Amino acid sequence: MIKFFRKIRYTLMSENKTGRYFKYAIGEIILVVIGILIALQINNWNETQKDRIIEQQILDEMLISLKNDKSTFKMLEKRLMDKDSAIQKILDLREKNGLLPGKSFGGLMGIARQKIRFTYDKSPYENIVALGINKMSNKELLKTINKYYTQNLPRMVKFMETIEDEYLPKFKKSEEEAIKRGVLKKLFVKRSGDEKWSTMYQSDPDKLLDDENFYQAMINEFEYMSNSLGRLRTLIDYNDQIINRLEKKITDNVH
């Protein structure tokens, strides 16, 4: 009988130990899981911080690139506006039959005939893409920037190539016709201080202003200027919008 009670007591003690071991094991598992979760959270936080640092670099570099673009575009805009002004003065001369004071006819012709070459620096955007542009948190801003570099700028390049293909043959033809009629002379000269010979055009203002083909050439120049200026100003406005959004995003990140 005594042995029987001892056996029951031993069994109960064994069950208690097993229960304690089980509870201990469960506690250990919970602590390990909590540790893993904490480690993952810390790792995620670190990755997020890294992404934010990269994003800040992206924003800073992009802002510099966009402002450089804007400076270039504004310079081209001024050249087109100067071209417009020169064309207007030449057409006024045609109506008034006289030269304006302070500006030679040759000087006006040089400005009226000048063309622009549209360029932009795409290397910062390419570097940013390689760095990880998709790490940007503002997806709408990212979409706008991508559109600017992958659609707006390439389209402007294509437009300028197309308009040059359309108008340059007209300019060349007008020039050749003017030379044939003797209202324009093409000379090769070596200016003072220059080592090489260059082309210079000599004209008779009175004959040139009365020439109908020259008048048509000025109309072509005006159309080239007007179309180019309109597209360029649209691009400048889009550029300004992105700059403003980038500056706001950078300010928000700082605060």
PDB file of N, CA and C in Angstrom, residues 11 38 120-121 142 177 201 216:
ATOM      1  N   THR A  11       4.723   9.766  -9.722  1.00  0.00           N
ATOM      2  CA  THR A  11       4.077  10.078 -11.010  1.00  0.00           C
ATOM      3  C   THR A  11       3.651  11.540 -11.062  1.00  0.00           C
ATOM      4  N   ILE A  38      11.953  41.609 -33.390  1.00  0.00           N
ATOM      5  CA  ILE A  38      12.639  42.873 -33.083  1.00  0.00           C
ATOM      6  C   ILE A  38      13.788  43.094 -34.073  1.00  0.00           C
ATOM      7  N   TYR A 120      19.988  69.060 -73.652  1.00  0.00           N
ATOM      8  CA  TYR A 120      19.790  68.929 -72.206  1.00  0.00           C
ATOM      9  C   TYR A 120      20.707  67.827 -71.704  1.00  0.00           C
ATOM     10  N   ASP A 121      20.965  67.849 -70.411  1.00  0.00           N
ATOM     11  CA  ASP A 121      21.870  66.870 -69.814  1.00  0.00           C
ATOM     12  C   ASP A 121      21.040  65.749 -69.198  1.00  0.00           C
ATOM     13  N   LEU A 142       7.542  60.903 -58.724  1.00  0.00           N
ATOM     14  CA  LEU A 142       8.371  60.009 -59.530  1.00  0.00           C
ATOM     15  C   LEU A 142       7.788  59.867 -60.937  1.00  0.00           C
ATOM     16  N   GLU A 177      18.658  81.496-104.047  1.00  0.00           N
ATOM     17  CA  GLU A 177      17.943  82.354-104.985  1.00  0.00           C
ATOM     18  C   GLU A 177      18.401  83.805-104.867  1.00  0.00           C
ATOM     19  N   TYR A 201      28.231  86.985 -95.600  1.00  0.00           N
ATOM     20  CA  TYR A 201      27.269  87.383 -96.618  1.00  0.00           C
ATOM     21  C   TYR A 201      27.232  88.906 -96.719  1.00  0.00           C
ATOM     22  N   GLN A 216       9.565  86.289 -98.140  1.00  0.00           N
ATOM     23  CA  GLN A 216       9.075  84.954 -97.804  1.00  0.00           C
ATOM     24  C   GLN A 216      10.047  84.246 -96.868  1.00  0.00           C
TER      25      GLN A 216
END
